[in-house]
Amino acid sequence: MIQWTVCKNCGKILDNSQTICSTCNSEVEKLEISYLTNHLSKLKFLINTLNVFKPYCDSVSDLNVSLESIILDDLFKWFAYLGLGDGKITDNELEFINTLLDSTYTREDILSLTDLKLDSTPLLSFKCLTELDSFGQSFDMNNLNSANELYESYKLFGKFFITVDNELDENVLKDYNDYIGYLKQNYENISDKPLKINSNVEKEEKEEEESLESLLDELNKLIGLDNVKKDVNSLINLVQIRKIRKSRGIKQPAMSLHLVFTGNPGTGKTTVARLLAKIYHKIGVLSKGHLVETDRSGLVGGYVGQTAIKTQDVIQSALGGILFVDEAYSLASKSENDYGREAIDTLLKAMEDKRDDFIVIVAGYTELMDEFLHSNPGLESRFNKFLHFQDYDADELFDIFILMASEANLVVDDAGRKYLKEYFDRLTDNRPSNFANARAVRNLFEEALTAQANRLAPQNDITDEELNTLTYEDFLVDDNGE
């Protein structure tokens, strides 16, 4: 697993052997590539939102590919340019590219760009975003500066890429600095800011300020999930009483805190797991109270021996908190050549050896999780507590949509609210077996935002009220009005 050692204070990327920052003498922490994939996801969301402006911008209106494809293709060129700076492409560099870009590039793909000179080859992505920014700013969207966001991403991704092998070639560093300087000089609206790596420190400090009462209140205010909230509150009460018994020397039977979450996607399983980790930390069950999310791809390797290493790395990152394994049933393949069983065995051993400060939650569809637990006697014995997350009803889906809108400083007009209620009634009456629940609401919300942007963009004068209101028209996202 690719990891970087980063200073918690100044954000400097250090040699992996360092335990104290050589610049400011502060503590360090390990960051994985998931830190960068999260950053890229936010950039993609911004880019995909800007797609609605494409028809109005000359340089991009005739392009037959999405802005996201252009951005990802140019990022690949950026990494190839840096990677070839020392004349070789390492395994870590190839893994970095394919993991971050969710791609399957080969060394040959990268070597085909050996003659690429970025300082004389302007990237289309910056040209497109600069024009889109200019168009948006003409409608008083003065805070829109996607070109600058892309520039900051090039700085961030580049710094991590050139240190992916825990070493730094001076020629590659020069290539990096030269091109970053070229971008700043040749594209408008780019303002250079000090590169600051926002690690989890600030987030953890904020979480430390949260009281047990506020966390429980946040849990109990979740929309729907009445049976889950009742079961979680009972489980917390049981754990607290057990701690009191233990402090008074009263003998009590062993208890497993590992959990099975069953139900369809989008029913709040990850949200509840994250709150439970924080609550367990507050009552002294876990030393850190963080949540590490993973799935089969994060645990299972492609050859003998790799799976145990990958799984151990994930377990190590979750110690003191909760490891949340989504779609856990995919580990229990019936094939003798599948390495999922190795991941299960490694997890089971850690659950036993680290049980005082490590909790595992496995999650997935109800029937498939039942098959998963019966596939290994060790799973049945360690997972004996089940929380079922029921599908949301129509009223709850409506409330979730309104909450999403409110958090984005948006309101829905009366006609739109009426449409939403009727839409969710129809949706729940004909829901498929794998209904996506809140994820389906999120998709509808993003489609409505795009429709609103398409409706407003051609106007010359857009009021604040129009910007902050979703109308009935914004929900007619296809020919059927659904």
Coordinates of C-alpha atoms in Angstrom, one line a residue:
M1 CA 0.0 0.0 0.0
I2 CA 1.4 3.4 -1.0
Q3 CA 1.9 5.7 2.0
W4 CA 3.5 9.1 2.6
T5 CA 4.8 10.5 5.9
V6 CA 3.5 14.1 6.3
C7 CA 4.1 16.7 9.0
K8 CA 0.9 17.3 11.0
N9 CA 1.8 21.0 11.4
C10 CA 3.5 22.3 8.2
G11 CA 2.3 19.7 5.7
K12 CA 5.7 18.8 4.4
I13 CA 6.1 15.4 2.8
L14 CA 9.0 13.6 4.6
D15 CA 11.0 10.5 4.3
N16 CA 9.0 7.5 5.6
S17 CA 11.6 6.8 8.2
Q18 CA 11.1 10.1 9.9
T19 CA 9.0 10.3 13.1
I20 CA 9.5 14.1 13.7
C21 CA 9.4 16.8 11.1
S22 CA 12.9 18.0 10.3
T23 CA 11.5 21.5 9.5
C24 CA 9.3 22.4 12.5
N25 CA 9.9 19.4 14.9
S26 CA 6.2 18.5 14.8
E27 CA 4.6 15.1 14.9
V28 CA 4.0 13.2 11.6
E29 CA 1.3 11.0 10.3
K30 CA 0.8 8.5 7.4
L31 CA -1.4 9.5 4.5
E32 CA -2.6 7.1 1.8
I33 CA -3.8 7.7 -1.7
S34 CA -7.4 7.8 -0.6
Y35 CA -6.5 11.4 0.6
L36 CA -5.9 12.3 -3.0
T37 CA -8.8 10.4 -4.5
N38 CA -11.1 12.3 -2.2
H39 CA -9.6 15.6 -3.4
L40 CA -10.1 14.5 -7.0
S41 CA -13.7 13.6 -6.4
K42 CA -14.4 17.1 -5.2
L43 CA -12.7 18.5 -8.3
K44 CA -14.8 16.2 -10.6
F45 CA -18.0 17.4 -9.0
L46 CA -17.0 21.0 -9.8
I47 CA -16.0 20.1 -13.3
N48 CA -19.2 18.2 -14.0
T49 CA -21.2 21.1 -12.7
L50 CA -19.5 23.3 -15.3
N51 CA -20.6 21.0 -18.1
V52 CA -23.8 23.0 -18.4
F53 CA -21.8 26.0 -19.6
K54 CA -20.2 24.1 -22.5
P55 CA -22.7 25.2 -25.2
Y56 CA -21.9 28.8 -24.6
C57 CA -18.1 28.7 -24.7
D58 CA -16.5 28.7 -28.2
S59 CA -13.4 26.5 -27.3
V60 CA -15.4 23.7 -25.7
S61 CA -18.9 23.8 -27.3
D62 CA -17.9 21.5 -30.2
L63 CA -16.1 18.9 -28.0
N64 CA -17.6 15.5 -28.1
V65 CA -16.1 14.4 -24.8
S66 CA -16.9 15.5 -21.3
L67 CA -14.9 18.0 -19.3
E68 CA -14.0 15.3 -16.8
S69 CA -12.5 13.2 -19.6
I70 CA -10.3 16.1 -20.7
I71 CA -9.2 16.8 -17.1
L72 CA -8.3 13.1 -16.5
D73 CA -6.5 12.8 -19.8
D74 CA -4.4 15.9 -19.1
L75 CA -3.6 14.7 -15.5
F76 CA -2.3 11.5 -17.1
K77 CA 0.0 13.5 -19.3
W78 CA 1.2 15.5 -16.2
F79 CA 2.1 12.3 -14.3
A80 CA 3.7 10.8 -17.4
Y81 CA 5.8 14.0 -17.9
L82 CA 7.0 13.8 -14.2
G83 CA 7.5 10.0 -14.2
L84 CA 9.7 10.1 -17.3
G85 CA 11.8 12.9 -15.9
D86 CA 14.2 10.3 -14.5
G87 CA 13.9 8.0 -17.4
K88 CA 12.0 5.2 -15.7
I89 CA 8.5 4.4 -14.5
T90 CA 8.4 2.5 -11.2
D91 CA 5.7 0.1 -9.9
N92 CA 4.6 2.7 -7.3
E93 CA 4.2 5.4 -10.0
L94 CA 2.1 3.1 -12.2
E95 CA -0.1 2.1 -9.2
F96 CA -0.4 5.8 -8.2
I97 CA -1.7 6.8 -11.7
N98 CA -4.1 3.9 -12.1
T99 CA -5.5 4.2 -8.5
L100 CA -6.0 7.9 -8.6
L101 CA -7.4 8.1 -12.1
D102 CA -9.3 4.8 -11.8
S103 CA -7.6 3.6 -15.0
T104 CA -5.6 0.7 -16.5
Y105 CA -2.7 2.5 -18.1
T106 CA 0.4 0.4 -18.9
R107 CA 4.1 1.4 -18.9
E108 CA 3.9 1.4 -22.7
D109 CA 1.1 4.0 -22.6
I110 CA 3.4 6.2 -20.5
L111 CA 6.5 5.6 -22.6
S112 CA 4.6 6.6 -25.7
L113 CA 4.6 10.2 -24.3
T114 CA 8.4 10.3 -23.9
D115 CA 8.7 13.2 -26.2
L116 CA 6.0 15.3 -24.5
K117 CA 7.2 18.7 -23.6
L118 CA 4.5 20.4 -21.5
D119 CA 6.1 23.8 -21.5
S120 CA 5.5 23.9 -25.2
T121 CA 2.2 22.0 -25.2
P122 CA -0.6 23.9 -23.5
L123 CA -3.1 21.6 -21.9
L124 CA -6.7 21.8 -23.2
S125 CA -8.1 21.4 -19.7
F126 CA -6.8 24.8 -18.4
K127 CA -7.9 26.6 -21.6
C128 CA -11.4 25.1 -21.2
L129 CA -11.8 26.0 -17.5
T130 CA -10.4 29.5 -18.0
E131 CA -13.1 30.2 -20.6
L132 CA -15.9 28.6 -18.5
D133 CA -14.8 30.7 -15.5
S134 CA -15.0 33.8 -17.6
F135 CA -18.5 32.9 -18.8
G136 CA -19.7 32.2 -15.3
Q137 CA -18.2 35.4 -13.9
S138 CA -20.1 37.4 -16.5
F139 CA -23.2 36.3 -14.6
D140 CA -21.8 37.6 -11.3
M141 CA -20.5 34.2 -10.2
N142 CA -17.4 36.0 -9.0
N143 CA -16.2 33.1 -6.8
L144 CA -16.0 30.7 -9.7
N145 CA -12.3 29.9 -10.4
S146 CA -12.1 26.3 -11.5
A147 CA -8.9 26.9 -13.4
N148 CA -7.3 27.8 -10.1
E149 CA -8.7 24.7 -8.4
L150 CA -7.2 22.6 -11.2
Y151 CA -3.9 24.4 -10.7
E152 CA -3.9 23.7 -7.0
S153 CA -4.7 20.0 -7.8
Y154 CA -1.7 19.9 -10.1
K155 CA 0.5 21.2 -7.3
L156 CA -0.9 18.7 -4.8
F157 CA -0.9 15.6 -7.0
G158 CA 2.5 16.4 -8.4
K159 CA 4.1 16.7 -4.9
F160 CA 2.8 13.4 -3.9
F161 CA 3.6 11.7 -7.2
I162 CA 7.3 12.7 -7.3
T163 CA 7.7 11.4 -3.7
V164 CA 5.8 8.2 -4.2
D165 CA 9.0 6.1 -4.1
N166 CA 10.1 7.8 -0.9
E167 CA 12.9 9.6 -2.8
L168 CA 13.2 12.8 -4.8
D169 CA 15.1 13.2 -8.0
E170 CA 16.4 16.7 -8.5
N171 CA 15.7 16.7 -12.2
V172 CA 12.1 15.7 -11.6
L173 CA 11.7 18.4 -9.0
K174 CA 13.0 20.9 -11.5
D175 CA 10.5 19.7 -14.1
Y176 CA 7.7 20.0 -11.5
N177 CA 8.7 23.5 -10.5
D178 CA 9.2 24.7 -14.1
Y179 CA 5.7 23.5 -15.3
I180 CA 3.9 24.9 -12.2
G181 CA 5.6 28.2 -13.0
Y182 CA 4.5 27.9 -16.6
L183 CA 0.9 27.4 -15.6
K184 CA 0.9 30.4 -13.3
Q185 CA 2.4 32.6 -16.0
N186 CA 0.3 31.6 -18.9
Y187 CA -3.3 31.2 -17.5
E188 CA -5.4 34.0 -16.2
N189 CA -7.1 33.9 -12.8
I190 CA -4.5 31.6 -11.3
S191 CA -3.2 32.9 -8.0
D192 CA -0.4 31.0 -6.3
K193 CA -1.1 29.9 -2.7
P194 CA 1.3 28.0 -0.4
L195 CA 0.7 24.3 -0.8
K196 CA -1.0 23.1 2.4
I197 CA -1.8 19.5 2.9
N198 CA -5.0 19.4 5.0
S199 CA -4.6 16.1 6.8
N200 CA -7.0 14.7 9.3
V201 CA -5.5 16.6 12.2
E202 CA -7.9 19.6 12.1
K203 CA -10.9 17.2 11.6
E204 CA -9.8 15.1 14.6
E205 CA -9.4 18.2 16.8
K206 CA -12.9 19.3 15.8
E207 CA -14.3 15.9 16.6
E208 CA -12.6 16.0 20.0
E209 CA -14.7 19.0 20.9
E210 CA -17.9 17.1 20.2
S211 CA -19.6 16.0 23.4
L212 CA -21.2 12.6 23.9
E213 CA -24.6 14.3 24.2
S214 CA -24.1 16.1 20.9
L215 CA -23.1 12.9 19.2
L216 CA -26.1 11.0 20.6
D217 CA -28.3 14.0 19.5
E218 CA -26.9 13.8 16.0
L219 CA -27.6 10.1 15.9
N220 CA -31.2 10.4 17.1
K221 CA -31.9 13.3 14.7
L222 CA -31.2 11.2 11.6
I223 CA -34.1 10.9 9.3
G224 CA -35.9 7.6 9.7
L225 CA -33.9 4.6 11.0
D226 CA -36.1 4.3 14.1
N227 CA -35.3 0.6 14.7
V228 CA -31.5 1.3 14.1
K229 CA -31.4 4.2 16.5
K230 CA -33.2 2.2 19.2
D231 CA -30.8 -0.7 18.8
V232 CA -27.7 1.6 18.8
N233 CA -28.9 3.4 21.9
S234 CA -29.5 0.1 23.6
L235 CA -26.0 -1.1 22.6
I236 CA -24.4 2.1 23.9
N237 CA -26.3 1.7 27.2
L238 CA -25.1 -1.9 27.5
V239 CA -21.5 -1.0 26.8
Q240 CA -21.6 1.8 29.4
I241 CA -23.0 -0.5 32.1
R242 CA -20.4 -3.1 31.3
K243 CA -17.7 -0.5 31.8
I244 CA -19.1 0.4 35.2
R245 CA -19.2 -3.3 36.2
K246 CA -15.7 -3.7 35.1
S247 CA -14.5 -0.7 37.1
R248 CA -16.0 -2.2 40.2
G249 CA -14.5 -5.6 39.7
I250 CA -17.7 -7.4 38.9
K251 CA -17.2 -10.5 36.7
Q252 CA -19.2 -10.5 33.5
P253 CA -19.4 -12.7 30.3
A254 CA -17.3 -11.8 27.3
M255 CA -19.0 -9.6 24.7
S256 CA -18.3 -9.0 21.0
L257 CA -18.8 -5.5 19.7
H258 CA -18.4 -6.4 16.1
L259 CA -21.5 -5.7 14.1
V260 CA -23.4 -6.7 10.9
F261 CA -25.2 -4.0 9.1
T262 CA -27.7 -5.3 6.5
G263 CA -29.9 -3.4 4.1
N264 CA -30.0 -1.7 0.7
P265 CA -27.5 1.0 -0.4
G266 CA -28.1 4.6 0.8
T267 CA -29.8 3.7 4.1
G268 CA -27.3 5.4 6.3
K269 CA -25.1 2.5 7.3
T270 CA -21.8 4.4 6.9
T271 CA -23.2 7.5 8.7
V272 CA -24.3 5.4 11.7
A273 CA -20.9 3.6 11.7
R274 CA -19.0 6.9 11.8
L275 CA -21.2 8.2 14.7
L276 CA -20.8 4.9 16.6
A277 CA -17.0 5.1 16.3
K278 CA -17.0 8.6 17.8
I279 CA -19.5 7.6 20.5
Y280 CA -17.4 4.6 21.5
H281 CA -14.4 6.8 21.7
K282 CA -16.2 9.2 24.0
I283 CA -17.2 6.4 26.4
G284 CA -13.7 4.9 26.4
V285 CA -14.2 1.8 24.3
L286 CA -12.0 3.0 21.4
S287 CA -8.8 5.0 21.8
K288 CA -9.2 7.1 18.6
G289 CA -12.8 6.8 17.4
H290 CA -12.2 7.1 13.7
L291 CA -13.8 5.1 10.8
V292 CA -11.8 3.4 8.1
E293 CA -14.0 2.4 5.1
T294 CA -12.9 -0.4 2.7
D295 CA -14.2 -3.1 0.4
R296 CA -12.9 -6.1 -1.4
S297 CA -10.6 -4.0 -3.6
G298 CA -8.9 -2.6 -0.5
L299 CA -8.2 -6.0 1.1
V300 CA -7.6 -8.5 -1.6
G301 CA -4.5 -8.6 -3.7
G302 CA -3.8 -10.1 -7.1
Y303 CA -1.2 -12.7 -6.2
V304 CA -0.3 -15.1 -3.4
G305 CA 0.8 -13.3 -0.2
Q306 CA -0.3 -9.8 -1.3
T307 CA -3.8 -10.1 0.3
A308 CA -2.5 -10.6 3.8
I309 CA -0.2 -7.6 3.5
K310 CA -3.0 -5.3 2.1
T311 CA -5.4 -6.5 4.8
Q312 CA -2.9 -6.0 7.6
D313 CA -2.2 -2.5 6.4
V314 CA -5.9 -1.6 6.4
I315 CA -6.3 -3.2 9.9
Q316 CA -3.3 -1.2 11.2
S317 CA -4.9 2.1 9.9
A318 CA -8.1 1.2 11.7
L319 CA -6.7 0.3 15.1
G320 CA -8.3 2.4 17.8
G321 CA -11.4 2.8 15.7
I322 CA -13.9 0.9 13.5
L323 CA -13.1 -0.9 10.2
F324 CA -16.2 -0.7 8.0
V325 CA -16.1 -3.4 5.3
D326 CA -18.8 -2.6 2.6
E327 CA -20.2 -5.4 0.4
A328 CA -18.3 -7.9 2.7
Y329 CA -20.0 -10.9 1.1
S330 CA -17.8 -10.4 -2.0
L331 CA -14.9 -11.8 0.1
A332 CA -16.5 -15.2 0.4
S333 CA -16.0 -16.5 -3.1
K334 CA -16.6 -20.3 -3.6
S335 CA -13.5 -20.4 -5.9
E336 CA -10.5 -22.2 -4.3
N337 CA -8.2 -19.8 -6.2
D338 CA -9.8 -16.7 -4.8
Y339 CA -7.8 -14.7 -2.2
G340 CA -10.9 -13.3 -0.4
R341 CA -10.7 -16.2 2.1
E342 CA -7.2 -15.0 3.0
A343 CA -8.6 -11.6 3.8
I344 CA -11.3 -13.1 6.0
D345 CA -8.8 -15.2 7.9
T346 CA -6.5 -12.2 8.5
L347 CA -9.5 -10.1 9.7
L348 CA -10.7 -12.8 12.1
K349 CA -7.2 -13.1 13.6
A350 CA -7.0 -9.3 14.1
M351 CA -10.5 -9.3 15.6
E352 CA -9.3 -11.7 18.2
D353 CA -5.8 -10.3 18.9
K354 CA -6.9 -6.6 18.8
R355 CA -10.4 -6.9 20.3
D356 CA -9.7 -4.4 23.1
D357 CA -9.3 -1.5 20.7
F358 CA -10.6 -2.6 17.3
I359 CA -14.1 -3.1 16.0
V360 CA -15.2 -4.5 12.6
I361 CA -18.5 -3.7 11.0
V362 CA -19.4 -5.8 7.9
A363 CA -22.2 -4.5 5.7
G364 CA -24.2 -5.5 2.6
Y365 CA -27.5 -6.8 1.2
T366 CA -29.4 -8.9 3.8
E367 CA -29.5 -12.2 2.0
L368 CA -26.0 -12.0 0.7
M369 CA -24.7 -11.1 4.2
D370 CA -26.4 -14.2 5.6
E371 CA -24.6 -16.4 3.1
F372 CA -21.4 -14.6 3.9
L373 CA -21.6 -15.3 7.6
H374 CA -22.4 -19.0 7.1
S375 CA -19.4 -19.4 4.8
N376 CA -16.9 -19.5 7.7
P377 CA -17.5 -20.7 11.3
G378 CA -15.3 -18.0 12.6
L379 CA -17.5 -15.3 11.1
E380 CA -20.6 -16.8 12.8
S381 CA -19.0 -16.8 16.2
R382 CA -17.6 -13.3 16.1
F383 CA -20.5 -11.5 14.4
N384 CA -23.6 -12.0 16.6
K385 CA -25.1 -8.5 16.6
F386 CA -27.2 -7.4 13.6
L387 CA -28.6 -4.0 12.7
H388 CA -31.0 -4.0 9.8
F389 CA -31.4 -0.7 7.9
Q390 CA -34.8 -0.5 6.3
D391 CA -35.6 1.3 3.1
Y392 CA -36.8 4.9 3.6
D393 CA -40.5 5.5 3.0
A394 CA -41.8 8.3 0.7
D395 CA -42.0 10.9 3.4
E396 CA -38.5 10.2 4.6
L397 CA -37.1 10.5 1.1
F398 CA -38.8 13.8 0.7
D399 CA -37.4 15.0 4.0
I400 CA -33.9 13.9 2.9
F401 CA -34.2 15.9 -0.3
I402 CA -35.4 19.0 1.5
L403 CA -32.5 18.6 3.9
M404 CA -30.0 18.4 1.1
A405 CA -31.4 21.5 -0.5
S406 CA -31.3 23.4 2.8
E407 CA -27.7 22.4 3.3
A408 CA -26.9 23.9 -0.2
N409 CA -28.8 27.1 0.7
L410 CA -31.6 26.2 -1.7
V411 CA -35.4 26.1 -1.3
V412 CA -38.0 24.2 -3.4
D413 CA -41.0 26.1 -4.6
D414 CA -44.6 24.8 -3.9
A415 CA -45.0 23.2 -7.3
G416 CA -41.7 21.5 -6.9
R417 CA -42.5 20.2 -3.4
K418 CA -45.8 18.8 -4.8
Y419 CA -44.0 17.1 -7.6
L420 CA -41.4 15.6 -5.2
K421 CA -44.1 14.1 -2.9
E422 CA -45.8 12.5 -5.9
Y423 CA -42.5 11.4 -7.3
F424 CA -41.4 9.7 -4.1
D425 CA -44.8 8.0 -3.7
R426 CA -44.4 6.5 -7.2
L427 CA -40.8 5.5 -6.5
T428 CA -41.5 3.7 -3.3
D429 CA -44.6 1.9 -4.7
N430 CA -42.4 0.4 -7.5
R431 CA -39.0 0.3 -5.8
P432 CA -36.5 -2.4 -7.1
S433 CA -35.0 -5.0 -4.7
N434 CA -31.7 -3.1 -4.7
F435 CA -33.2 0.4 -4.3
A436 CA -30.5 3.0 -3.7
N437 CA -32.6 5.1 -1.1
A438 CA -30.6 8.3 -0.2
R439 CA -28.3 7.8 -3.1
A440 CA -31.2 7.9 -5.4
V441 CA -32.3 11.2 -3.7
R442 CA -28.7 12.5 -4.1
N443 CA -28.8 11.7 -7.9
L444 CA -32.2 13.4 -8.3
F445 CA -30.8 16.5 -6.4
E446 CA -27.8 16.7 -8.6
E447 CA -29.9 16.3 -11.7
A448 CA -32.2 19.1 -10.5
L449 CA -29.1 21.4 -9.9
T450 CA -28.0 20.8 -13.4
A451 CA -31.5 21.5 -14.8
Q452 CA -31.6 24.7 -12.8
A453 CA -28.2 25.7 -14.2
N454 CA -29.4 25.0 -17.8
R455 CA -32.5 27.0 -17.2
L456 CA -30.7 30.1 -15.7
A457 CA -27.5 30.2 -17.7
P458 CA -29.1 31.8 -20.9
Q459 CA -30.6 34.7 -18.8
N460 CA -28.9 38.0 -18.7
D461 CA -30.0 39.0 -15.2
I462 CA -30.3 36.3 -12.5
T463 CA -31.6 37.3 -9.1
D464 CA -30.4 35.8 -5.8
E465 CA -33.9 34.3 -5.3
E466 CA -33.7 32.5 -8.7
L467 CA -30.2 31.2 -7.8
N468 CA -31.5 29.8 -4.5
T469 CA -34.7 28.3 -5.7
L470 CA -35.4 24.9 -7.4
T471 CA -38.7 25.0 -9.3
Y472 CA -41.1 22.4 -10.7
E473 CA -39.4 22.8 -14.1
D474 CA -36.0 21.7 -12.7
F475 CA -37.4 18.2 -11.9
L476 CA -38.5 17.4 -15.4
V477 CA -35.2 15.9 -16.2
D478 CA -36.3 13.5 -18.9
D479 CA -39.1 13.1 -21.4
N480 CA -41.2 11.3 -18.9
G481 CA -40.9 14.0 -16.2
E482 CA -39.2 11.5 -13.8

